[in-house]
């Protein structure tokens, strides 16, 4: 695996005769990230990964400075996973001048859920992802379903800006107890780590209550109380339509037309291909660590 730092070196090092797969990351790699590389190896013939902690997506009160940076270990893991090229720019390589041009994702998707609690987050994500796309010019880009809303927004950005890139969304890799792998899990004390799986278990319980017909409003309130009682500070716990993150509005929604960002030409087509897809999403703080997770499910038997 070759490692490059500048955009010029990157452009000189990519074999555009091959199908280029791209996996953007912020480093501190775990098995979830490596699943993206494995999928990229399967679906493309020249795999580029990036490691870049993107200041633009962190608010001033967030963990940009303390975000774990483990470059040497990351490079070893990427090489072992078969990555061909690692792009690891310094801040001034990617942002040689202040990034005045930015990508503003639509409020309907980007100011809800994560966007409500992390204003500007998706603007920072879209800006760096579009810039990385322009640097790498991949045929296929791989993102994790762990960051459900982020993947949806990037999918919409690709579609609305007509980027010639196929997007692949890779399932969430979990620890044995069910905790979604995350670089931020490293912040947890032993006691917090043991407790952390409760976020996932709460989402599982929300799904079961939803399937049993309990009202979403009730499910959400109960879930909030349950985690609060265990010492968590939840930002949101909710069940949304998996196609556009719209709130559940009653059983009629199950047969109404759904929005499909990527695949079906008509919503009728989508409905038959992807009926009744829902997602339970949550973000909550345990101690000082903010964790997010989600659980996709269908109402079909
Ligand atoms: P990050 O380094 O946190 O920006 O993540 C880089 C990519 O890895 C994003 O597309 C994430 O959605 C994905 N990712 C992070 N954690 C997981 C996980 N547990 N399983 C699958 N993909 C993940």
PDB file of C-alpha atoms and ligand atoms in Angstrom:
ATOM      1  CA  UNK A   1       0.000   0.000   0.000  1.00  0.00           C
ATOM      2  CA  UNK A   2       1.236   3.427  -0.901  1.00  0.00           C
ATOM      3  CA  UNK A   3       0.545   6.388   1.385  1.00  0.00           C
ATOM      4  CA  UNK A   4       0.206   9.898  -0.037  1.00  0.00           C
ATOM      5  CA  UNK A   5      -0.346  13.219   1.612  1.00  0.00           C
ATOM      6  CA  UNK A   6      -1.082  15.742  -1.105  1.00  0.00           C
ATOM      7  CA  UNK A   7      -3.857  15.948  -3.683  1.00  0.00           C
ATOM      8  CA  UNK A   8      -1.259  16.048  -6.474  1.00  0.00           C
ATOM      9  CA  UNK A   9       0.424  12.840  -5.263  1.00  0.00           C
ATOM     10  CA  UNK A  10      -2.972  11.224  -4.871  1.00  0.00           C
ATOM     11  CA  UNK A  11      -3.981  12.026  -8.437  1.00  0.00           C
ATOM     12  CA  UNK A  12      -0.683  10.641  -9.749  1.00  0.00           C
ATOM     13  CA  UNK A  13      -1.045   7.413  -7.793  1.00  0.00           C
ATOM     14  CA  UNK A  14      -4.536   6.235  -8.697  1.00  0.00           C
ATOM     15  CA  UNK A  15      -4.845   3.626 -11.418  1.00  0.00           C
ATOM     16  CA  UNK A  16      -7.839   4.950 -13.356  1.00  0.00           C
ATOM     17  CA  UNK A  17      -7.619   1.945 -15.668  1.00  0.00           C
ATOM     18  CA  UNK A  18      -9.184   0.039 -12.798  1.00  0.00           C
ATOM     19  CA  UNK A  19     -12.506   0.409 -11.006  1.00  0.00           C
ATOM     20  CA  UNK A  20     -11.700   2.786  -8.170  1.00  0.00           C
ATOM     21  CA  UNK A  21     -13.378   2.132  -4.804  1.00  0.00           C
ATOM     22  CA  UNK A  22     -13.135   4.785  -2.087  1.00  0.00           C
ATOM     23  CA  UNK A  23     -13.550   4.518   1.691  1.00  0.00           C
ATOM     24  CA  UNK A  24     -13.378   7.862   3.525  1.00  0.00           C
ATOM     25  CA  UNK A  25     -12.654   7.651   7.268  1.00  0.00           C
ATOM     26  CA  UNK A  26     -11.445   9.740  10.172  1.00  0.00           C
ATOM     27  CA  UNK A  27      -9.053   6.984  11.247  1.00  0.00           C
ATOM     28  CA  UNK A  28      -8.762   5.112  14.543  1.00  0.00           C
ATOM     29  CA  UNK A  29      -9.897   2.167  12.495  1.00  0.00           C
ATOM     30  CA  UNK A  30     -11.869  -0.776  13.844  1.00  0.00           C
ATOM     31  CA  UNK A  31     -13.433  -3.854  12.285  1.00  0.00           C
ATOM     32  CA  UNK A  32     -16.422  -1.797  11.079  1.00  0.00           C
ATOM     33  CA  UNK A  33     -14.158   0.410   8.973  1.00  0.00           C
ATOM     34  CA  UNK A  34     -12.358  -2.678   7.683  1.00  0.00           C
ATOM     35  CA  UNK A  35     -15.694  -4.163   6.564  1.00  0.00           C
ATOM     36  CA  UNK A  36     -15.933  -1.157   4.244  1.00  0.00           C
ATOM     37  CA  UNK A  37     -12.484  -1.960   2.840  1.00  0.00           C
ATOM     38  CA  UNK A  38     -13.444  -5.625   2.404  1.00  0.00           C
ATOM     39  CA  UNK A  39     -16.601  -4.625   0.541  1.00  0.00           C
ATOM     40  CA  UNK A  40     -14.567  -2.178  -1.553  1.00  0.00           C
ATOM     41  CA  UNK A  41     -12.141  -4.994  -2.418  1.00  0.00           C
ATOM     42  CA  UNK A  42     -15.114  -7.101  -3.510  1.00  0.00           C
ATOM     43  CA  UNK A  43     -16.734  -4.461  -5.694  1.00  0.00           C
ATOM     44  CA  UNK A  44     -13.774  -2.573  -7.141  1.00  0.00           C
ATOM     45  CA  UNK A  45     -10.223  -3.273  -8.294  1.00  0.00           C
ATOM     46  CA  UNK A  46      -8.282  -0.322  -6.849  1.00  0.00           C
ATOM     47  CA  UNK A  47      -9.142   0.619  -3.274  1.00  0.00           C
ATOM     48  CA  UNK A  48      -8.375   4.076  -1.931  1.00  0.00           C
ATOM     49  CA  UNK A  49      -8.961   4.903   1.746  1.00  0.00           C
ATOM     50  CA  UNK A  50      -8.626   8.303   3.318  1.00  0.00           C
ATOM     51  CA  UNK A  51      -7.807   9.138   6.908  1.00  0.00           C
ATOM     52  CA  UNK A  52      -8.606  12.745   7.743  1.00  0.00           C
ATOM     53  CA  UNK A  53     -10.108  14.205  10.897  1.00  0.00           C
ATOM     54  CA  UNK A  54     -12.269  16.899   9.371  1.00  0.00           C
ATOM     55  CA  UNK A  55     -12.355  20.025  11.516  1.00  0.00           C
ATOM     56  CA  UNK A  56     -15.328  21.402   9.531  1.00  0.00           C
ATOM     57  CA  UNK A  57     -17.724  18.836  10.977  1.00  0.00           C
ATOM     58  CA  UNK A  58     -16.846  19.468  14.635  1.00  0.00           C
ATOM     59  CA  UNK A  59     -18.486  22.251  16.642  1.00  0.00           C
ATOM     60  CA  UNK A  60     -16.136  24.293  18.845  1.00  0.00           C
ATOM     61  CA  UNK A  61     -17.354  22.425  21.966  1.00  0.00           C
ATOM     62  CA  UNK A  62     -16.829  18.990  20.392  1.00  0.00           C
ATOM     63  CA  UNK A  63     -13.932  16.529  20.461  1.00  0.00           C
ATOM     64  CA  UNK A  64     -11.857  17.605  17.439  1.00  0.00           C
ATOM     65  CA  UNK A  65      -8.647  18.007  19.464  1.00  0.00           C
ATOM     66  CA  UNK A  66      -9.066  14.827  21.483  1.00  0.00           C
ATOM     67  CA  UNK A  67     -10.397  12.687  18.607  1.00  0.00           C
ATOM     68  CA  UNK A  68      -8.196   9.546  18.602  1.00  0.00           C
ATOM     69  CA  UNK A  69      -5.418   9.730  16.031  1.00  0.00           C
ATOM     70  CA  UNK A  70      -3.682   6.371  15.527  1.00  0.00           C
ATOM     71  CA  UNK A  71      -2.169   6.763  12.100  1.00  0.00           C
ATOM     72  CA  UNK A  72       0.508   4.036  12.171  1.00  0.00           C
ATOM     73  CA  UNK A  73      -1.894   1.361  13.390  1.00  0.00           C
ATOM     74  CA  UNK A  74      -4.498   2.534  10.861  1.00  0.00           C
ATOM     75  CA  UNK A  75      -2.022   2.245   7.988  1.00  0.00           C
ATOM     76  CA  UNK A  76      -1.069  -1.300   9.049  1.00  0.00           C
ATOM     77  CA  UNK A  77      -4.712  -2.362   9.244  1.00  0.00           C
ATOM     78  CA  UNK A  78      -5.512  -0.878   5.848  1.00  0.00           C
ATOM     79  CA  UNK A  79      -2.540  -2.580   4.251  1.00  0.00           C
ATOM     80  CA  UNK A  80      -3.489  -5.927   5.805  1.00  0.00           C
ATOM     81  CA  UNK A  81      -7.055  -5.473   4.506  1.00  0.00           C
ATOM     82  CA  UNK A  82      -5.731  -5.037   0.963  1.00  0.00           C
ATOM     83  CA  UNK A  83      -6.114  -1.290   0.507  1.00  0.00           C
ATOM     84  CA  UNK A  84      -3.992  -0.107  -2.431  1.00  0.00           C
ATOM     85  CA  UNK A  85      -3.663   3.587  -1.637  1.00  0.00           C
ATOM     86  CA  UNK A  86      -4.005   5.614   1.558  1.00  0.00           C
ATOM     87  CA  UNK A  87      -4.709   9.334   1.279  1.00  0.00           C
ATOM     88  CA  UNK A  88      -3.785  10.993   4.562  1.00  0.00           C
ATOM     89  CA  UNK A  89      -3.695  14.726   3.957  1.00  0.00           C
ATOM     90  CA  UNK A  90      -2.686  17.227   6.590  1.00  0.00           C
ATOM     91  CA  UNK A  91      -5.149  20.033   7.201  1.00  0.00           C
ATOM     92  CA  UNK A  92      -3.326  22.431   4.910  1.00  0.00           C
ATOM     93  CA  UNK A  93      -3.112  19.795   2.166  1.00  0.00           C
ATOM     94  CA  UNK A  94      -6.892  19.497   2.009  1.00  0.00           C
ATOM     95  CA  UNK A  95      -7.701  23.052   3.102  1.00  0.00           C
ATOM     96  CA  UNK A  96      -4.788  25.185   1.849  1.00  0.00           C
ATOM     97  CA  UNK A  97      -7.036  28.233   2.160  1.00  0.00           C
ATOM     98  CA  UNK A  98     -10.059  28.524   4.466  1.00  0.00           C
ATOM     99  CA  UNK A  99     -12.849  26.457   2.902  1.00  0.00           C
ATOM    100  CA  UNK A 100     -15.178  29.299   1.935  1.00  0.00           C
ATOM    101  CA  UNK A 101     -17.147  27.238  -0.565  1.00  0.00           C
ATOM    102  CA  UNK A 102     -19.318  24.789   1.339  1.00  0.00           C
ATOM    103  CA  UNK A 103     -22.056  22.283   0.634  1.00  0.00           C
ATOM    104  CA  UNK A 104     -25.328  23.057   2.404  1.00  0.00           C
ATOM    105  CA  UNK A 105     -27.497  19.946   2.570  1.00  0.00           C
ATOM    106  CA  UNK A 106     -31.272  20.554   2.639  1.00  0.00           C
ATOM    107  CA  UNK A 107     -32.726  21.333   6.058  1.00  0.00           C
ATOM    108  CA  UNK A 108     -35.380  18.627   5.732  1.00  0.00           C
ATOM    109  CA  UNK A 109     -32.669  15.998   5.999  1.00  0.00           C
ATOM    110  CA  UNK A 110     -29.820  17.835   7.677  1.00  0.00           C
ATOM    111  CA  UNK A 111     -31.397  19.880  10.453  1.00  0.00           C
ATOM    112  CA  UNK A 112     -33.254  16.980  12.070  1.00  0.00           C
ATOM    113  CA  UNK A 113     -31.935  14.277  14.445  1.00  0.00           C
ATOM    114  CA  UNK A 114     -28.119  14.553  14.360  1.00  0.00           C
ATOM    115  CA  UNK A 115     -28.422  17.933  12.645  1.00  0.00           C
ATOM    116  CA  UNK A 116     -30.607  19.301  15.444  1.00  0.00           C
ATOM    117  CA  UNK A 117     -28.047  18.422  18.095  1.00  0.00           C
ATOM    118  CA  UNK A 118     -24.943  19.037  15.969  1.00  0.00           C
ATOM    119  CA  UNK A 119     -25.782  22.141  13.914  1.00  0.00           C
ATOM    120  CA  UNK A 120     -23.494  22.451  10.905  1.00  0.00           C
ATOM    121  CA  UNK A 121     -22.331  18.850  11.198  1.00  0.00           C
ATOM    122  CA  UNK A 122     -23.733  17.667   7.881  1.00  0.00           C
ATOM    123  CA  UNK A 123     -22.541  20.815   6.119  1.00  0.00           C
ATOM    124  CA  UNK A 124     -19.026  19.903   7.268  1.00  0.00           C
ATOM    125  CA  UNK A 125     -19.482  16.280   6.249  1.00  0.00           C
ATOM    126  CA  UNK A 126     -20.893  17.077   2.789  1.00  0.00           C
ATOM    127  CA  UNK A 127     -18.188  19.651   2.132  1.00  0.00           C
ATOM    128  CA  UNK A 128     -15.325  17.286   2.931  1.00  0.00           C
ATOM    129  CA  UNK A 129     -16.934  14.309   1.208  1.00  0.00           C
ATOM    130  CA  UNK A 130     -17.557  16.256  -1.998  1.00  0.00           C
ATOM    131  CA  UNK A 131     -13.994  17.573  -1.884  1.00  0.00           C
ATOM    132  CA  UNK A 132     -12.606  14.072  -1.285  1.00  0.00           C
ATOM    133  CA  UNK A 133     -14.762  12.777  -4.140  1.00  0.00           C
ATOM    134  CA  UNK A 134     -13.256  15.470  -6.388  1.00  0.00           C
ATOM    135  CA  UNK A 135      -9.762  14.498  -5.300  1.00  0.00           C
ATOM    136  CA  UNK A 136     -10.172  10.731  -5.660  1.00  0.00           C
ATOM    137  CA  UNK A 137     -12.774  10.585  -8.457  1.00  0.00           C
ATOM    138  CA  UNK A 138     -13.950   7.123  -7.394  1.00  0.00           C
ATOM    139  CA  UNK A 139     -16.312   4.884  -9.312  1.00  0.00           C
ATOM    140  CA  UNK A 140     -17.796   3.552  -6.079  1.00  0.00           C
ATOM    141  CA  UNK A 141     -17.811   4.988  -2.560  1.00  0.00           C
ATOM    142  CA  UNK A 142     -18.463   2.969   0.585  1.00  0.00           C
ATOM    143  CA  UNK A 143     -20.179   4.276   3.706  1.00  0.00           C
ATOM    144  CA  UNK A 144     -21.395   2.629   6.909  1.00  0.00           C
ATOM    145  CA  UNK A 145     -25.034   2.200   7.847  1.00  0.00           C
ATOM    146  CA  UNK A 146     -23.906   2.943  11.415  1.00  0.00           C
ATOM    147  CA  UNK A 147     -24.198   6.617  10.403  1.00  0.00           C
ATOM    148  CA  UNK A 148     -27.625   6.176   8.854  1.00  0.00           C
ATOM    149  CA  UNK A 149     -28.550   9.832   8.383  1.00  0.00           C
ATOM    150  CA  UNK A 150     -25.090  10.688   7.072  1.00  0.00           C
ATOM    151  CA  UNK A 151     -25.291   7.900   4.477  1.00  0.00           C
ATOM    152  CA  UNK A 152     -28.746   9.096   3.412  1.00  0.00           C
ATOM    153  CA  UNK A 153     -27.580  12.686   3.020  1.00  0.00           C
ATOM    154  CA  UNK A 154     -24.515  11.684   0.999  1.00  0.00           C
ATOM    155  CA  UNK A 155     -26.677   9.447  -1.159  1.00  0.00           C
ATOM    156  CA  UNK A 156     -28.939  12.427  -1.850  1.00  0.00           C
ATOM    157  CA  UNK A 157     -25.948  14.673  -2.521  1.00  0.00           C
ATOM    158  CA  UNK A 158     -24.624  12.196  -5.086  1.00  0.00           C
ATOM    159  CA  UNK A 159     -28.019  12.017  -6.728  1.00  0.00           C
ATOM    160  CA  UNK A 160     -28.884  15.733  -6.714  1.00  0.00           C
ATOM    161  CA  UNK A 161     -25.431  16.878  -7.852  1.00  0.00           C
ATOM    162  CA  UNK A 162     -25.308  14.103 -10.471  1.00  0.00           C
ATOM    163  CA  UNK A 163     -21.966  12.850  -9.228  1.00  0.00           C
ATOM    164  CA  UNK A 164     -20.851   9.886 -11.328  1.00  0.00           C
ATOM    165  CA  UNK A 165     -20.361   7.724  -8.258  1.00  0.00           C
ATOM    166  CA  UNK A 166     -22.145   4.606  -7.088  1.00  0.00           C
ATOM    167  CA  UNK A 167     -22.750   4.543  -3.373  1.00  0.00           C
ATOM    168  CA  UNK A 168     -22.639   1.338  -1.337  1.00  0.00           C
ATOM    169  CA  UNK A 169     -23.899   1.221   2.247  1.00  0.00           C
ATOM    170  CA  UNK A 170     -22.272  -1.396   4.451  1.00  0.00           C
ATOM    171  CA  UNK A 171     -24.033  -2.962   7.478  1.00  0.00           C
ATOM    172  CA  UNK A 172     -23.069  -1.912  11.000  1.00  0.00           C
ATOM    173  CA  UNK A 173     -20.379  -4.026  12.648  1.00  0.00           C
ATOM    174  CA  UNK A 174     -21.131  -4.680  16.317  1.00  0.00           C
ATOM    175  CA  UNK A 175     -19.221  -5.937  19.324  1.00  0.00           C
ATOM    176  CA  UNK A 176     -20.279  -9.360  20.656  1.00  0.00           C
ATOM    177  CA  UNK A 177     -22.782  -7.803  23.071  1.00  0.00           C
ATOM    178  CA  UNK A 178     -24.365  -5.707  20.303  1.00  0.00           C
ATOM    179  CA  UNK A 179     -22.666  -2.344  20.835  1.00  0.00           C
ATOM    180  CA  UNK A 180     -22.032  -0.697  17.467  1.00  0.00           C
ATOM    181  CA  UNK A 181     -18.299  -0.334  16.885  1.00  0.00           C
ATOM    182  CA  UNK A 182     -17.192   3.286  16.979  1.00  0.00           C
ATOM    183  CA  UNK A 183     -13.970   5.178  17.405  1.00  0.00           C
ATOM    184  CA  UNK A 184     -15.672   6.987  20.278  1.00  0.00           C
ATOM    185  CA  UNK A 185     -16.128   3.708  22.216  1.00  0.00           C
ATOM    186  CA  UNK A 186     -12.486   4.151  23.193  1.00  0.00           C
ATOM    187  CA  UNK A 187     -13.515   7.076  25.402  1.00  0.00           C
ATOM    188  CA  UNK A 188     -15.628   4.779  27.615  1.00  0.00           C
ATOM    189  CA  UNK A 189     -14.554   3.646  31.090  1.00  0.00           C
ATOM    190  CA  UNK A 190     -15.027  -0.073  31.852  1.00  0.00           C
ATOM    191  CA  UNK A 191     -18.301   0.637  33.628  1.00  0.00           C
ATOM    192  CA  UNK A 192     -19.524   2.851  30.770  1.00  0.00           C
ATOM    193  CA  UNK A 193     -18.496   0.229  28.233  1.00  0.00           C
ATOM    194  CA  UNK A 194     -20.572  -2.401  30.048  1.00  0.00           C
ATOM    195  CA  UNK A 195     -23.544  -0.014  30.055  1.00  0.00           C
ATOM    196  CA  UNK A 196     -23.082   1.228  26.485  1.00  0.00           C
ATOM    197  CA  UNK A 197     -24.939  -1.657  24.835  1.00  0.00           C
ATOM    198  CA  UNK A 198     -28.155  -0.363  26.423  1.00  0.00           C
ATOM    199  CA  UNK A 199     -28.484   2.110  23.569  1.00  0.00           C
ATOM    200  CA  UNK A 200     -28.743  -0.751  21.080  1.00  0.00           C
ATOM    201  CA  UNK A 201     -30.970  -2.797  23.405  1.00  0.00           C
ATOM    202  CA  UNK A 202     -33.302   0.190  23.730  1.00  0.00           C
ATOM    203  CA  UNK A 203     -33.554   0.459  19.934  1.00  0.00           C
ATOM    204  CA  UNK A 204     -34.349  -3.280  19.788  1.00  0.00           C
ATOM    205  CA  UNK A 205     -37.078  -2.801  22.373  1.00  0.00           C
ATOM    206  CA  UNK A 206     -38.477   0.188  20.438  1.00  0.00           C
ATOM    207  CA  UNK A 207     -38.682  -1.960  17.332  1.00  0.00           C
ATOM    208  CA  UNK A 208     -40.581  -4.685  19.201  1.00  0.00           C
ATOM    209  CA  UNK A 209     -43.026  -2.186  20.708  1.00  0.00           C
ATOM    210  CA  UNK A 210     -43.584  -0.639  17.250  1.00  0.00           C
ATOM    211  CA  UNK A 211     -44.252  -4.039  15.719  1.00  0.00           C
ATOM    212  CA  UNK A 212     -46.669  -4.774  18.569  1.00  0.00           C
ATOM    213  CA  UNK A 213     -48.635  -1.652  17.624  1.00  0.00           C
ATOM    214  CA  UNK A 214     -47.686   0.733  20.438  1.00  0.00           C
ATOM    215  CA  UNK A 215     -47.806   4.410  19.448  1.00  0.00           C
ATOM    216  CA  UNK A 216     -44.516   5.934  18.357  1.00  0.00           C
ATOM    217  CA  UNK A 217     -44.996   8.881  20.715  1.00  0.00           C
ATOM    218  CA  UNK A 218     -45.325   6.511  23.666  1.00  0.00           C
ATOM    219  CA  UNK A 219     -42.421   4.365  22.534  1.00  0.00           C
ATOM    220  CA  UNK A 220     -40.173   7.410  22.292  1.00  0.00           C
ATOM    221  CA  UNK A 221     -41.098   8.765  25.720  1.00  0.00           C
ATOM    222  CA  UNK A 222     -40.627   5.363  27.357  1.00  0.00           C
ATOM    223  CA  UNK A 223     -37.252   4.873  25.695  1.00  0.00           C
ATOM    224  CA  UNK A 224     -36.061   8.313  26.824  1.00  0.00           C
ATOM    225  CA  UNK A 225     -37.152   7.622  30.416  1.00  0.00           C
ATOM    226  CA  UNK A 226     -35.584   4.189  30.405  1.00  0.00           C
ATOM    227  CA  UNK A 227     -32.147   5.432  29.373  1.00  0.00           C
ATOM    228  CA  UNK A 228     -32.390   8.508  31.618  1.00  0.00           C
ATOM    229  CA  UNK A 229     -33.145   6.240  34.575  1.00  0.00           C
ATOM    230  CA  UNK A 230     -29.881   4.391  33.868  1.00  0.00           C
ATOM    231  CA  UNK A 231     -27.910   7.651  33.928  1.00  0.00           C
ATOM    232  CA  UNK A 232     -27.820   8.417  30.188  1.00  0.00           C
ATOM    233  CA  UNK A 233     -28.547  11.806  28.633  1.00  0.00           C
ATOM    234  CA  UNK A 234     -30.399  10.976  25.417  1.00  0.00           C
ATOM    235  CA  UNK A 235     -30.614  13.561  22.611  1.00  0.00           C
ATOM    236  CA  UNK A 236     -33.230  11.632  20.633  1.00  0.00           C
ATOM    237  CA  UNK A 237     -34.713   8.164  20.371  1.00  0.00           C
ATOM    238  CA  UNK A 238     -37.151   7.813  17.522  1.00  0.00           C
ATOM    239  CA  UNK A 239     -38.642   5.635  14.818  1.00  0.00           C
ATOM    240  CA  UNK A 240     -38.627   7.064  11.312  1.00  0.00           C
ATOM    241  CA  UNK A 241     -39.369   6.063   7.765  1.00  0.00           C
ATOM    242  CA  UNK A 242     -36.143   4.556   6.444  1.00  0.00           C
ATOM    243  CA  UNK A 243     -36.519   6.222   3.024  1.00  0.00           C
ATOM    244  CA  UNK A 244     -36.666   9.862   4.037  1.00  0.00           C
ATOM    245  CA  UNK A 245     -36.509   9.929   7.858  1.00  0.00           C
ATOM    246  CA  UNK A 246     -40.033  11.327   8.005  1.00  0.00           C
ATOM    247  CA  UNK A 247     -41.892  10.686  11.263  1.00  0.00           C
ATOM    248  CA  UNK A 248     -44.430   7.909  11.498  1.00  0.00           C
ATOM    249  CA  UNK A 249     -47.874   9.376  10.957  1.00  0.00           C
ATOM    250  CA  UNK A 250     -50.091   6.379  11.491  1.00  0.00           C
ATOM    251  CA  UNK A 251     -50.906   3.087   9.852  1.00  0.00           C
ATOM    252  CA  UNK A 252     -51.976   4.823   6.606  1.00  0.00           C
ATOM    253  CA  UNK A 253     -48.311   5.644   6.012  1.00  0.00           C
ATOM    254  CA  UNK A 254     -47.609   1.998   5.451  1.00  0.00           C
ATOM    255  CA  UNK A 255     -49.390   2.062   2.132  1.00  0.00           C
ATOM    256  CA  UNK A 256     -48.634   5.636   1.068  1.00  0.00           C
ATOM    257  CA  UNK A 257     -46.002   6.469  -1.483  1.00  0.00           C
ATOM    258  CA  UNK A 258     -42.464   6.597  -0.229  1.00  0.00           C
ATOM    259  CA  UNK A 259     -39.523   8.671  -1.317  1.00  0.00           C
ATOM    260  CA  UNK A 260     -36.593   6.702  -2.651  1.00  0.00           C
ATOM    261  CA  UNK A 261     -33.384   8.645  -2.945  1.00  0.00           C
ATOM    262  CA  UNK A 262     -31.470   6.256  -5.090  1.00  0.00           C
ATOM    263  CA  UNK A 263     -33.072   3.312  -6.725  1.00  0.00           C
ATOM    264  CA  UNK A 264     -36.582   3.150  -7.990  1.00  0.00           C
ATOM    265  CA  UNK A 265     -37.811   5.243 -10.874  1.00  0.00           C
ATOM    266  CA  UNK A 266     -41.253   5.560  -9.342  1.00  0.00           C
ATOM    267  CA  UNK A 267     -42.453   5.321  -5.795  1.00  0.00           C
ATOM    268  CA  UNK A 268     -44.794   2.503  -6.801  1.00  0.00           C
ATOM    269  CA  UNK A 269     -41.747   0.551  -7.898  1.00  0.00           C
ATOM    270  CA  UNK A 270     -40.088   1.431  -4.620  1.00  0.00           C
ATOM    271  CA  UNK A 271     -43.064   0.328  -2.641  1.00  0.00           C
ATOM    272  CA  UNK A 272     -43.006  -3.127  -4.129  1.00  0.00           C
ATOM    273  CA  UNK A 273     -39.219  -3.378  -3.855  1.00  0.00           C
ATOM    274  CA  UNK A 274     -38.819  -1.881  -0.397  1.00  0.00           C
ATOM    275  CA  UNK A 275     -42.088  -1.964   1.501  1.00  0.00           C
ATOM    276  CA  UNK A 276     -42.491  -0.741   5.054  1.00  0.00           C
ATOM    277  CA  UNK A 277     -38.929   0.038   5.911  1.00  0.00           C
ATOM    278  CA  UNK A 278     -38.389   1.728   9.249  1.00  0.00           C
ATOM    279  CA  UNK A 279     -35.433   2.716  11.310  1.00  0.00           C
ATOM    280  CA  UNK A 280     -35.101   3.250  15.039  1.00  0.00           C
ATOM    281  CA  UNK A 281     -32.432   5.871  15.653  1.00  0.00           C
ATOM    282  CA  UNK A 282     -30.865   7.090  18.837  1.00  0.00           C
ATOM    283  CA  UNK A 283     -28.157   9.361  20.158  1.00  0.00           C
ATOM    284  CA  UNK A 284     -27.310   9.565  23.825  1.00  0.00           C
ATOM    285  CA  UNK A 285     -24.516  10.597  26.103  1.00  0.00           C
ATOM    286  CA  UNK A 286     -23.063   8.227  28.650  1.00  0.00           C
ATOM    287  CA  UNK A 287     -20.729  10.172  30.887  1.00  0.00           C
ATOM    288  CA  UNK A 288     -19.078  12.583  28.475  1.00  0.00           C
ATOM    289  CA  UNK A 289     -19.233  10.246  25.459  1.00  0.00           C
ATOM    290  CA  UNK A 290     -21.945  10.720  22.860  1.00  0.00           C
ATOM    291  CA  UNK A 291     -22.912   7.505  21.068  1.00  0.00           C
ATOM    292  CA  UNK A 292     -25.261   7.012  18.121  1.00  0.00           C
ATOM    293  CA  UNK A 293     -26.826   3.877  16.747  1.00  0.00           C
ATOM    294  CA  UNK A 294     -29.717   2.752  14.598  1.00  0.00           C
ATOM    295  CA  UNK A 295     -31.689  -0.351  13.774  1.00  0.00           C
ATOM    296  CA  UNK A 296     -33.385  -0.836  10.420  1.00  0.00           C
ATOM    297  CA  UNK A 297     -36.376  -3.118  10.157  1.00  0.00           C
ATOM    298  CA  UNK A 298     -39.350  -3.998   8.046  1.00  0.00           C
ATOM    299  CA  UNK A 299     -42.924  -4.390   9.209  1.00  0.00           C
ATOM    300  CA  UNK A 300     -43.408  -7.335   6.926  1.00  0.00           C
ATOM    301  CA  UNK A 301     -43.589 -10.740   8.597  1.00  0.00           C
TER     302      UNK A 301
HETATM  303  P1  LIG B   1     -15.645   7.601  10.682  1.00  0.00           P
HETATM  304  O1  LIG B   1     -14.195   7.267  10.725  1.00  0.00           O
HETATM  305  O2  LIG B   1     -16.324   7.500  12.003  1.00  0.00           O
HETATM  306  O3  LIG B   1     -15.928   8.885   9.957  1.00  0.00           O
HETATM  307  O4  LIG B   1     -16.311   6.454   9.806  1.00  0.00           O
HETATM  308  C1  LIG B   1     -15.872   6.199   8.500  1.00  0.00           C
HETATM  309  C2  LIG B   1     -16.862   5.296   7.825  1.00  0.00           C
HETATM  310  O5  LIG B   1     -16.955   4.071   8.555  1.00  0.00           O
HETATM  311  C3  LIG B   1     -18.269   5.891   7.776  1.00  0.00           C
HETATM  312  O6  LIG B   1     -18.863   5.579   6.517  1.00  0.00           O
HETATM  313  C4  LIG B   1     -18.965   5.165   8.898  1.00  0.00           C
HETATM  314  O7  LIG B   1     -20.362   5.065   8.721  1.00  0.00           O
HETATM  315  C5  LIG B   1     -18.311   3.794   8.833  1.00  0.00           C
HETATM  316  N1  LIG B   1     -18.440   3.085  10.103  1.00  0.00           N
HETATM  317  C6  LIG B   1     -18.137   3.566  11.334  1.00  0.00           C
HETATM  318  N2  LIG B   1     -18.440   2.649  12.277  1.00  0.00           N
HETATM  319  C7  LIG B   1     -18.954   1.575  11.623  1.00  0.00           C
HETATM  320  C8  LIG B   1     -19.453   0.315  12.051  1.00  0.00           C
HETATM  321  N3  LIG B   1     -19.517  -0.040  13.329  1.00  0.00           N
HETATM  322  N4  LIG B   1     -19.882  -0.544  11.102  1.00  0.00           N
HETATM  323  C9  LIG B   1     -19.853  -0.204   9.788  1.00  0.00           C
HETATM  324  N5  LIG B   1     -19.382   0.984   9.324  1.00  0.00           N
HETATM  325  C10 LIG B   1     -18.936   1.859  10.229  1.00  0.00           C
END
